[in-house]
Short mmCIF file of C-alpha atoms in Angstrom, two decimals:
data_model
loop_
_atom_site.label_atom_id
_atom_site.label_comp_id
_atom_site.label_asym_id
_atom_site.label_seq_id
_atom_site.Cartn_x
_atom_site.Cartn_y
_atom_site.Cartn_z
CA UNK A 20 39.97 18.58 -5.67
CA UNK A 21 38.58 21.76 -7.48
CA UNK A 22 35.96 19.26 -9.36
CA UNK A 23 35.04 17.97 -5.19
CA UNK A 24 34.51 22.17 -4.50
CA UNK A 25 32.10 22.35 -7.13
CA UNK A 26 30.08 19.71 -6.70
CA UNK A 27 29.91 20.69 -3.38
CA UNK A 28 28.28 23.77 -3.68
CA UNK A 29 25.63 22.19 -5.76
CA UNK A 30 25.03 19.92 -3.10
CA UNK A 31 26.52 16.96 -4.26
CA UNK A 32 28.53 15.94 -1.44
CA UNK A 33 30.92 12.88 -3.53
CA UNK A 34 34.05 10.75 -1.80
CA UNK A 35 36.88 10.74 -4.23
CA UNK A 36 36.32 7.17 -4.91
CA UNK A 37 32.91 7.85 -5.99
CA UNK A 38 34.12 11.20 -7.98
CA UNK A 39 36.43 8.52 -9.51
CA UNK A 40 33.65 6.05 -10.48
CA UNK A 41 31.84 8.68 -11.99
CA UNK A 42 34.86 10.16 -14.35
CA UNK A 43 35.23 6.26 -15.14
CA UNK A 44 32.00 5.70 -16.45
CA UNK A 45 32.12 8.97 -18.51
CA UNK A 46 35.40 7.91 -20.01
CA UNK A 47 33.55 4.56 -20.92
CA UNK A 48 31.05 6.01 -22.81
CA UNK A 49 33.85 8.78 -24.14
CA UNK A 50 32.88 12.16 -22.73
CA UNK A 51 35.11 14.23 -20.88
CA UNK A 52 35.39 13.56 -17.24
CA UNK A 53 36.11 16.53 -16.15
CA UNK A 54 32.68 18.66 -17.12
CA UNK A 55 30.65 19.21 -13.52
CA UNK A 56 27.46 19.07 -15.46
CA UNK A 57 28.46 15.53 -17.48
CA UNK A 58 29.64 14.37 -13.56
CA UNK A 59 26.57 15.39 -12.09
CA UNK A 60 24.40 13.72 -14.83
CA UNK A 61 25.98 10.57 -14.16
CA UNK A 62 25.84 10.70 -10.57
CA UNK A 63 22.17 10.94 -10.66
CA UNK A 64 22.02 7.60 -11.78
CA UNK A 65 24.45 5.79 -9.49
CA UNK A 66 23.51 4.41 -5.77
CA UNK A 67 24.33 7.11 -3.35
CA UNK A 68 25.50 4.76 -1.27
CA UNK A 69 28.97 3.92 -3.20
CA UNK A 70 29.87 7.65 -4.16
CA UNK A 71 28.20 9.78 -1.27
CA UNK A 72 30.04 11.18 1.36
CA UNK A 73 28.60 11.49 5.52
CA UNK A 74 27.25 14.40 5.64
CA UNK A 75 24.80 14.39 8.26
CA UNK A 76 26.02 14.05 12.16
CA UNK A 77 25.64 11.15 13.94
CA UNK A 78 23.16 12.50 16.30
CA UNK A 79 20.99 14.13 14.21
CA UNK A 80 18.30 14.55 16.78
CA UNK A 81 20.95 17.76 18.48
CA UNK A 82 20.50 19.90 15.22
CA UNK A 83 17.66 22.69 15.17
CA UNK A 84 18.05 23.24 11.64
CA UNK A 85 20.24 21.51 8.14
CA UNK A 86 23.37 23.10 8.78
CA UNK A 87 25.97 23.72 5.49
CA UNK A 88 23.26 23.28 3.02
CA UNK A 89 22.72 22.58 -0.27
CA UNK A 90 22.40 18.92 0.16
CA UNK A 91 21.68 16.00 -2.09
CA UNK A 92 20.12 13.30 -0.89
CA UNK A 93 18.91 9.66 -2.13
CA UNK A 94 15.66 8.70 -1.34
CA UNK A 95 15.32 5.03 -0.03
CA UNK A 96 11.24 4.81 0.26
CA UNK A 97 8.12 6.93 1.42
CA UNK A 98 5.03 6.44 3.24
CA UNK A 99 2.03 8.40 3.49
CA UNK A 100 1.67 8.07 7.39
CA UNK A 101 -2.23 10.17 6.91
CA UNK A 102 -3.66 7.05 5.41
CA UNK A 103 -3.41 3.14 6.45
CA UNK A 104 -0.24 0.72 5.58
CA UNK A 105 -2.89 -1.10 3.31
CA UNK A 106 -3.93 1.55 1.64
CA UNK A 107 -1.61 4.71 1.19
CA UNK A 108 -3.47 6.05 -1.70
CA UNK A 109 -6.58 6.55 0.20
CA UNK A 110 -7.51 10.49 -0.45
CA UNK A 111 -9.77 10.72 2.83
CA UNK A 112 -7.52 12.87 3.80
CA UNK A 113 -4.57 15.25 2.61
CA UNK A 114 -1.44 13.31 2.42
CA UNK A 115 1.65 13.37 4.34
CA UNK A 116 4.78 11.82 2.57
CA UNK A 117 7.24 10.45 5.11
CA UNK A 118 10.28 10.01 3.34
CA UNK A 119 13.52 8.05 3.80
CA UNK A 120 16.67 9.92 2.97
CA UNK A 121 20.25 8.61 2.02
CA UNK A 122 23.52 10.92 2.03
CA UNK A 123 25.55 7.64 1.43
CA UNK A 124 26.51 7.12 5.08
CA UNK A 125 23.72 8.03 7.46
CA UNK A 126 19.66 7.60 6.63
CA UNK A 127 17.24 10.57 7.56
CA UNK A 128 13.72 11.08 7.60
CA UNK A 129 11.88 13.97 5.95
CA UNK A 130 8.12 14.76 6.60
CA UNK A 131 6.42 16.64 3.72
CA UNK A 132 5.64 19.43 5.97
CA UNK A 133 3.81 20.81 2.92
CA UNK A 134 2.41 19.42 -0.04
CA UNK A 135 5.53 18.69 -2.87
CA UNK A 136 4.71 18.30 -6.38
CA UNK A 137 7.11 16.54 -7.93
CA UNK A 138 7.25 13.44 -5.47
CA UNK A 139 4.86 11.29 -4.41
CA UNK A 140 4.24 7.19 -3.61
CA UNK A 141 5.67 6.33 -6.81
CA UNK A 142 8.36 8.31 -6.53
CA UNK A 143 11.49 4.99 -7.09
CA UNK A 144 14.26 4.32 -4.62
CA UNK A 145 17.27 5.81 -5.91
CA UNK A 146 15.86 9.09 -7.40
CA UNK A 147 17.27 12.36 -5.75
CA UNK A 148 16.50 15.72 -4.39
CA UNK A 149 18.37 18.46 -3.48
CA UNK A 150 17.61 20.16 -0.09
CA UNK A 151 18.50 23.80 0.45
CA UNK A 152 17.47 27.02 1.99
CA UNK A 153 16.65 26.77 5.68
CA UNK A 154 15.68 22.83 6.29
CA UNK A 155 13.88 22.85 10.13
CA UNK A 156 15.20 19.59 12.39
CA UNK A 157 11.86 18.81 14.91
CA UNK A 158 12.95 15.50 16.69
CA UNK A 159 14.75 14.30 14.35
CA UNK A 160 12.77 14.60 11.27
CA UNK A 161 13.57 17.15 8.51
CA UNK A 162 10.54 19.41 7.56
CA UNK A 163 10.26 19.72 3.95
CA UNK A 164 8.44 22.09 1.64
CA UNK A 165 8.55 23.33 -1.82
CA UNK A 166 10.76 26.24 -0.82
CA UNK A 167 13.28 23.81 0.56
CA UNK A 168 13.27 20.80 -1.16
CA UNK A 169 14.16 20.29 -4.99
CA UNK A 170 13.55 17.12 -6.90
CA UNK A 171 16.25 16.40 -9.64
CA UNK A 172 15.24 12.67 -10.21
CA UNK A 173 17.53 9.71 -11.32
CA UNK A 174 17.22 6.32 -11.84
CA UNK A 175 19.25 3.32 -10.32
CA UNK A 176 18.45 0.66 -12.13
CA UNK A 177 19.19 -2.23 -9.60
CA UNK A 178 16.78 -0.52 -6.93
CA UNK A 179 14.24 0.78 -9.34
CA UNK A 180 14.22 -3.19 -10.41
CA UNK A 181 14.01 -4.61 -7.04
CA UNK A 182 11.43 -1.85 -6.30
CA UNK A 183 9.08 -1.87 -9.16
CA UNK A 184 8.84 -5.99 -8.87
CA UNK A 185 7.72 -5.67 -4.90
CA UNK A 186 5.58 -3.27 -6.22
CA UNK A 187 3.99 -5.87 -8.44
CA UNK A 188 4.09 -8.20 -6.75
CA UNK A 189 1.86 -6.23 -3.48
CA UNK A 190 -0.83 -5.68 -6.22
CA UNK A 191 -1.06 -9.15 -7.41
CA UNK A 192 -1.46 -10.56 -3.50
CA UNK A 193 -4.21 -8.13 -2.88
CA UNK A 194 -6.03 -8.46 -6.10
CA UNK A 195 -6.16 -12.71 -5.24
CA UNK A 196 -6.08 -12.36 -1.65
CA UNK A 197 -10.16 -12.97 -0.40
CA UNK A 198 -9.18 -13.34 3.24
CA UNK A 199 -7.69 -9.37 3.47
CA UNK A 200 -9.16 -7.02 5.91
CA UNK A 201 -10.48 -4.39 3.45
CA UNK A 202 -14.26 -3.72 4.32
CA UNK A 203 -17.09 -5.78 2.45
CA UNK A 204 -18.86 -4.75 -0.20
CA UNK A 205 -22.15 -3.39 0.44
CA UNK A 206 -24.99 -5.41 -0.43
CA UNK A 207 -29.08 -3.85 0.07
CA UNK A 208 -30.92 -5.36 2.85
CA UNK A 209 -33.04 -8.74 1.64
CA UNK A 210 -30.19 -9.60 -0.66
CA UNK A 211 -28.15 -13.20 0.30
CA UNK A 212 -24.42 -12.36 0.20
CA UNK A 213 -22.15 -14.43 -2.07
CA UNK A 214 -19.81 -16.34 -0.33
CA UNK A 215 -16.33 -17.29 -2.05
CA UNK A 216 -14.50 -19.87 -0.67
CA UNK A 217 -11.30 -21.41 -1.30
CA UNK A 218 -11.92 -24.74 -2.45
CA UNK A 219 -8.07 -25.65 -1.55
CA UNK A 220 -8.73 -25.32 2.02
CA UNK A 221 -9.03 -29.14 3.66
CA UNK A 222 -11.60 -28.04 6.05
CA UNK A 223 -13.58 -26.98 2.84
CA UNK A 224 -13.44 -29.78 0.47
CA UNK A 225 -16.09 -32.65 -0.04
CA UNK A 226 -16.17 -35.32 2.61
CA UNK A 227 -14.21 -38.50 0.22
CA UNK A 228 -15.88 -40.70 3.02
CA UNK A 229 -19.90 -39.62 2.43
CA UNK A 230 -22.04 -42.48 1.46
CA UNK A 231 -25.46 -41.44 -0.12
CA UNK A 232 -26.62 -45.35 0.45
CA UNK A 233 -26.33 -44.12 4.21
CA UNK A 234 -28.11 -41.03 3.95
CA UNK A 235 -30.82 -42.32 2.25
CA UNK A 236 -31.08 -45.44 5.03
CA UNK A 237 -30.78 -42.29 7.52
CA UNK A 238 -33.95 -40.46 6.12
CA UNK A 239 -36.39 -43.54 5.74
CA UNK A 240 -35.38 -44.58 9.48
CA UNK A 241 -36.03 -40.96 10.45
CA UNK A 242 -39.71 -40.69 8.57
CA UNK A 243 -40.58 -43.98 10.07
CA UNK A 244 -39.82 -42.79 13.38
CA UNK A 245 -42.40 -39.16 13.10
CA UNK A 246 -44.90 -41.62 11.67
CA UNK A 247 -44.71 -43.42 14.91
CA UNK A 248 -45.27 -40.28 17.01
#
């Protein structure tokens, strides 16, 4: 219980199930379970989801401002809503990082109210931050900033895993994908644009039923006919 009131103040907000899991996996690797700092080490790189305790209401739309804070939080994915789906690195025009939040029961959403250093697109599933000072709720979205959000970092392998191989797999679809909707490249005026096709479409593929005897009859009937005229 006194190990549960310290974490809490540093924002870790842990079941005693998941307080257990972490003491269990320190004991594995023989260091003493009952260190805050050891605990807290080994909590940053476990899912949120099977040690965290609810700590947000239900309703989170009511609240005016993070009540009870610190906080930690998991953070399931971001999105830079200022640029397009397809292309969230675009730097037309300053950022802002929408960013799914875990407390192990309940997911939020954060909008980097101002610019935060330490996080960012490639910022993996499963890392955490720490929320604290005064945290504004506007319809249902948490404003962060650097004065109120803290990243701390973390690594879970099984979502980094699944997260880094969507990742991969995104780039290698849009690097072979010649059908996409990004804008064409420029080419100067008097130029012919190349035109790739893809040769394993049906409606693109050699006729199997041309017969160049045919053509050929097909021309000599045609000149004999404009000779006429």
């Amino acid at each position: 219980m006194a190990a549960l009131i310290e974490l809490n103040k540093q924002g870790w907000h842990l079941t005693s199930e998941g307080l257990d899991k972490c003491k269990q996996e320190l004991t594995a690797v023989n260091k003493s379970a009952t260190n805050i700092k050891d605990i807290i080490s080994t909590a940053l790189n476990f899912d949120i989801v099977g040690i965290g305790d609810k700590y947000f209401p239900d309703d989170i739309n009511k609240l005016n401002e993070v009540p009870c804070l610190p906080c930690v939080l998991q953070v399931v994915k971001t999105r830079n809503i200022s640029a397009p789906k397809s292309n969230e690195e675009s730097n037309h025009s300053p950022r802002m990082l929408q960013i799914h939040l875990s407390d192990g029961s309940k997911c939020v959403v954060g909008i980097e109210h101002e610019h935060i250093n330490k996080i960012c697109l490639d910022t993996p599933p499963g890392a955490k931050i720490r929320i604290h000072s005064k945290v504004i709720v506007k319809n249902g979205f948490l404003l962060l900033n650097p004065m109120n959000t803290e990243v701390l970092g973390g690594k879970v392998e099984s979502l980094y895993n699944k997260w880094k191989a969507g990742k991969e797999g995104c780039g290698f679809a849009r690097g072979n994908n010649i059908d996409d909707e990004t804008s064409p490249p420029f080419v100067p005026f008097g130029q012919k644009i190349a035109k790739h096709y893809n040769a394993n479409k049906p409606s693109l593929k050699p006729s199997e039923t041309s017969n160049p005897e045919a053509s050929s009859g097909f021309r000599d009937h045609r000149e004999a006919a404009i000779a006429e005229v």
